[in-house]
Amino acid sequence: MASTQSERRIKIGVLGASGYTGAETLRLAARHPNIEIAALTADRRAGEPIASVFPHLGGLDLPTLTKLDAVAWDTLEAVFCCLPHATTQEVVAGLPAHLKVIDLSADFRLRDTATYAEWYGHEHLAPHLQDSAVYGLTEWARDALADTRLAACPGCYPTGALLPLLPLLRDGLIDPDDIIIDSKSGVTGAGRAPKEAMLFGEVSEGVNAYGIAHHRHTPEMEQELSVAADAPIKISFTPHLLPMNRGILSTIYVKMANGGGSTELRQSLLKAYADAPFVRVVPQGQAPATRHVRGSNHCLIGVFDDRVAGRALVISAIDNLVKGSSGQAIQNFNLMFGLPETAGLEQEPLFP
Amino acid sequence: MASTQSERRIKIGVLGASGYTGAETLRLAARHPNIEIAALTADRRAGEPIASVFPHLGGLDLPTLTKLDAVAWDTLEAVFCCLPHATTQEVVAGLPAHLKVIDLSADFRLRDTATYAEWYGHEHLAPHLQDSAVYGLTEWARDALADTRLAACPGCYPTGALLPLLPLLRDGLIDPDDIIIDSKSGVTGAGRAPKEAMLFGEVSEGVNAYGIAHHRHTPEMEQELSVAADAPIKISFTPHLLPMNRGILSTIYVKMANGGGSTELRQSLLKAYADAPFVRVVPQGQAPATRHVRGSNHCLIGVFDDRVAGRALVISAIDNLVKGSSGQAIQNFNLMFGLPETAGLEQEPLFP
Amino acid sequence: MASTQSERRIKIGVLGASGYTGAETLRLAARHPNIEIAALTADRRAGEPIASVFPHLGGLDLPTLTKLDAVAWDTLEAVFCCLPHATTQEVVAGLPAHLKVIDLSADFRLRDTATYAEWYGHEHLAPHLQDSAVYGLTEWARDALADTRLAACPGCYPTGALLPLLPLLRDGLIDPDDIIIDSKSGVTGAGRAPKEAMLFGEVSEGVNAYGIAHHRHTPEMEQELSVAADAPIKISFTPHLLPMNRGILSTIYVKMANGGGSTELRQSLLKAYADAPFVRVVPQGQAPATRHVRGSNHCLIGVFDDRVAGRALVISAIDNLVKGSSGQAIQNFNLMFGLPETAGLEQEPLFP
Amino acid sequence: MASTQSERRIKIGVLGASGYTGAETLRLAARHPNIEIAALTADRRAGEPIASVFPHLGGLDLPTLTKLDAVAWDTLEAVFCCLPHATTQEVVAGLPAHLKVIDLSADFRLRDTATYAEWYGHEHLAPHLQDSAVYGLTEWARDALADTRLAACPGCYPTGALLPLLPLLRDGLIDPDDIIIDSKSGVTGAGRAPKEAMLFGEVSEGVNAYGIAHHRHTPEMEQELSVAADAPIKISFTPHLLPMNRGILSTIYVKMANGGGSTELRQSLLKAYADAPFVRVVPQGQAPATRHVRGSNHCLIGVFDDRVAGRALVISAIDNLVKGSSGQAIQNFNLMFGLPETAGLEQEPLFP
């Protein structure tokens, strides 16, 4: 990395800066050595300083929030899209071609636009862009990211499920027809829009499953798992809402494909992520915990033999707002601009 | 129920009254129309009033805590044993024969004393009593409870898993060789003894699995499931610790035995619990939540088709300290003394 | 209490049953020996069963929710108004005269309608009813409640502050010009309407003051404190929002009026509440905690000498939804109908 | 700052690295551009890697934990003492003179060793070192810190109370005889040692005051306030325990000394902290919240007129583990070594 490159400042815009992924992108981008935050949008809060939307960022010298159409696109090199699902396709389609786009929404994650229409309930609004979009699970798309203009950052649940499963499927170690993913998530994945179900009084001191058998992150997972297995895969995926802000723990139940056990699974994972700065296979016997990744871009993975013969468990922990969203977006940005993968992401987890 | 019976006051003792199950037993027993709390023990807190151990019970007129050997057993008719696992067998063996015993520990739950020794790491200390012990999952042991002197109340996880699974196995609806139980629990199941892992700072804002493939509630579940299936069963069971005080949600992944789906499962459950005052199958499409049973003896069960053909989910929610422990103990006490099953247990859940 | 009276069932309606105070009133009323819940209203949820609004009450046999104008008023004897502030005056003004009204809103709490207009921003809409309304801080209004048709139940903060302060002012023990009330509340006091500030992600893991120097519960407190002191009183009152569902802790800083200290304060409180079933002065040296009153109608009060000479602290703990709202409403209902004060309120606190 | 200085790596040791202040010091030091962590001690965990004590730091390349007497002191330039109160004096007395010491305990905070003995219950064990210790409230001790070998970092409560109060007293704006400090703290201030009162089940969903009128942070505050006021000051200080990990909110009730109000107080604070990178006076009308400083070294201060004439409120928010402990320790280290005050402390708060 030449000194000139390491000192380069890339002007970015954050579109949809008033939600949680917006806030988290700002938190990370503000301290990124190669980023200058030059534009912030939030249609309903246009005209306000970021401090009135996010008092915790009030000490930063950031641009005032504007409407989308007030951005001087030609001054920017890249945009992070933190807009709601289903609004991003049109926005991205309208952006000047010189801009690199890191999209945190679901709008460009599904390669098959028919599948998109089926799960999201409307036609894809920018199908001509879909082909050039790279599904940005960083560790599995480094080369493609270096070449793309448009990174579709994975959903939080897919990130936590795919990182442990892709190597195992690729290496043929597990039965592709018997994968059960039981995920436990904090509330921030649901965003900042006021909904009764997300009130403190409704969430605290309790747990429930939701989106059973029809959560929209399912096709994303199946898309990538099918590539790794080289065969169509259907999974059983059940998300749960927990009384915590951040974190996704995915407990994944698998059947061994041809003998073997946790030792073989561990080997596969260690090899797959030997050079991955943010993915760590925890020591044998340790169980990953979301509190050990809070605020960081880390993904922890643990592997266990089940007591039922031929079965094993793989457990992963991520912070849904970092590796599951804004952190992975920064990581993808780094690769898209030829920066070190870890730039701006080197904070340790915050515990307790 | 004759008026004389409904007005009867049965003198009870609570052994081990300074832990969470002790406190919960007191909360319920204090308002039970047929109970008089006549003795309380807590070896390390002997001599203290309950108010110094549990200030929330300070308004009750309760006996002072004593050591176990200071109890006047002949004045009592029944004891609730809230003692730690592995200490109860000897205590119960030493009790006078006229006392009915409701044991909340694990000490008499496993019918096979060799299995007990294997999982608990020491020989059973009262094998002569084991045969007469009734595994007190109330809804499945009403007749036996009416006749027994010794009720072994199920563990909290087994209660949450067995209530939904037993009817389905008995009715031959699900594959007995493919049962995965993913349980999420609040902290009170771990008791009140100070441990680093249970500090607020270690538990809040996070989730982790524990006891993976070797939790001690496993053999209990397998014992009862095997009876229902009339064949030996091995399960995959994984408990998780959540940042909440009370509640266990069990997400259970099953494979249909011979076609059918959630409709058949629902029918089986509705029929099995038509007369059970505390077990409720929730309306189709609703997901049970632990916050909807908090403080009550209720068990909620929901059933869902999986999107993987031939698979289904059964989800149950209980309060681990009530139906999973002290409430079920009271429910068993009621049956052992010919009282209405619901006596003292009619409180609605506390939400939020 | 004659047997006929103790078996009497009074038909009530709950107006505004879809909020938290509605739910809590239902929880208590459903198990009240003298209440039959005969009507439930919730304009926006009319036509739905209570189970779809509050699944935790799904096991009860309750009327379907209706609009206000669908209630058959002549079949009822009393209504609990759990409607939002500022909508209740008109509703109550329109009710038939035979109905007793227990109002949980702020609409009839201020005897001076000009003060009401000043703090609530609009003219009082039923001034002719205000004179007959009794400010229902039960322990201080037993006789008046027995005679009234309209009980205005105190706010949650005033309940927690007035119970400890009224005796001390009446007995002339503290300086009426130097009262500082620092209150800490759970979220349910803010109701169930979706607001960004009440999302789990905004509330958990943090604390802040709000409504500083202008919270609407201030004039209520000053009204009652002034009566007790027989002189106009201005207080410093600051509420804080805490990451918990229930509970208000009020830390009250006072100056002794003429020597003395915590001993005299304690005597005054013990005497004032000697016959109050729900108010308890905790043992010397113990600090009241909200978790010790959760789910109960209790108020705990502790008294401490400050290390600054001539100063003392009085600390109270209540559950804002019970003694601070629905429980006190039931307590007032009991007095209005000549029932035992504790009827339906005898549950012990839920801890943990 | 010369380039050679900015690239300098100072070898430090962290003594008592297995507690929460140890973990937090490591989190910050590990990313400090001028620090190399060369020794870690934890007597009871000696021989273990940090990953087994703090899995969230498992990705760092850190020294194995050792006993105190195994440290090669001559290889180090500075030590951070994160040892329990009352054990630090002897340890520091035994350290070689070339080491700079940043002490996070209470052992060197009180200039008067008699006051220390009175509040801590034993004689000071290193009185000869006390004179050279600097009370390290950074913003008020920059020059002294640059010259000292021993920084006694303030307690978490004193940090939150002194930062807003010192300017106001120095400028003569408030009555020194009428200061009431009501503080609300998360649990991590109590450390990581297992205690019943700190279990999740005991802390969650509740709040209580503790240490009323005798908390050990009181003399520290009075010492520094008295200096600022140039007269002996006694304060009323009451800490409260809240269900959250991090954060202290201090609501401070003051009386204006000679007219004026929040405008004058605000001016005084703005002037005092104009050049302080971590202290921020929030915009008028905003209330500081602890969630807006989480994980950062920031202190937010808000000022409000009370509705009682002549009274005002000053409210501060800090993260007790950062500005209230390890962050301020790093800040002091920076000054002691001539580094930029903000080195290693530039992370934004983590919200939500």
PDB file of N, CA, C and O in Angstrom, chain A residues 22 67 96 114 167 283:
ATOM      1  N   GLY A  22     -27.687   3.803   9.038  1.00  0.00           N
ATOM      2  CA  GLY A  22     -27.068   5.084   8.732  1.00  0.00           C
ATOM      3  C   GLY A  22     -26.157   5.534   9.863  1.00  0.00           C
ATOM      4  O   GLY A  22     -25.001   5.920   9.639  1.00  0.00           O
ATOM      5  N   LYS A  67     -32.304  16.675   1.489  1.00  0.00           N
ATOM      6  CA  LYS A  67     -33.079  15.746   0.680  1.00  0.00           C
ATOM      7  C   LYS A  67     -32.158  15.130  -0.361  1.00  0.00           C
ATOM      8  O   LYS A  67     -31.092  15.662  -0.683  1.00  0.00           O
ATOM      9  N   PRO A  96     -25.477   9.018 -10.947  1.00  0.00           N
ATOM     10  CA  PRO A  96     -24.471   9.126 -12.011  1.00  0.00           C
ATOM     11  C   PRO A  96     -23.556   7.899 -12.034  1.00  0.00           C
ATOM     12  O   PRO A  96     -23.284   7.302 -10.988  1.00  0.00           O
ATOM     13  N   ALA A 114     -36.965 -12.637 -10.744  1.00  0.00           N
ATOM     14  CA  ALA A 114     -38.268 -13.269 -10.480  1.00  0.00           C
ATOM     15  C   ALA A 114     -38.371 -13.671  -9.008  1.00  0.00           C
ATOM     16  O   ALA A 114     -39.432 -13.525  -8.380  1.00  0.00           O
ATOM     17  N   PRO A 167     -18.204 -22.864   3.611  1.00  0.00           N
ATOM     18  CA  PRO A 167     -17.059 -23.786   3.474  1.00  0.00           C
ATOM     19  C   PRO A 167     -17.474 -25.243   3.625  1.00  0.00           C
ATOM     20  O   PRO A 167     -16.969 -26.113   2.910  1.00  0.00           O
ATOM     21  N   PRO A 283     -11.811 -21.484  20.105  1.00  0.00           N
ATOM     22  CA  PRO A 283     -11.211 -22.736  20.572  1.00  0.00           C
ATOM     23  C   PRO A 283     -12.267 -23.809  20.837  1.00  0.00           C
ATOM     24  O   PRO A 283     -13.389 -23.503  21.234  1.00  0.00           O
TER      25      PRO A 283
END
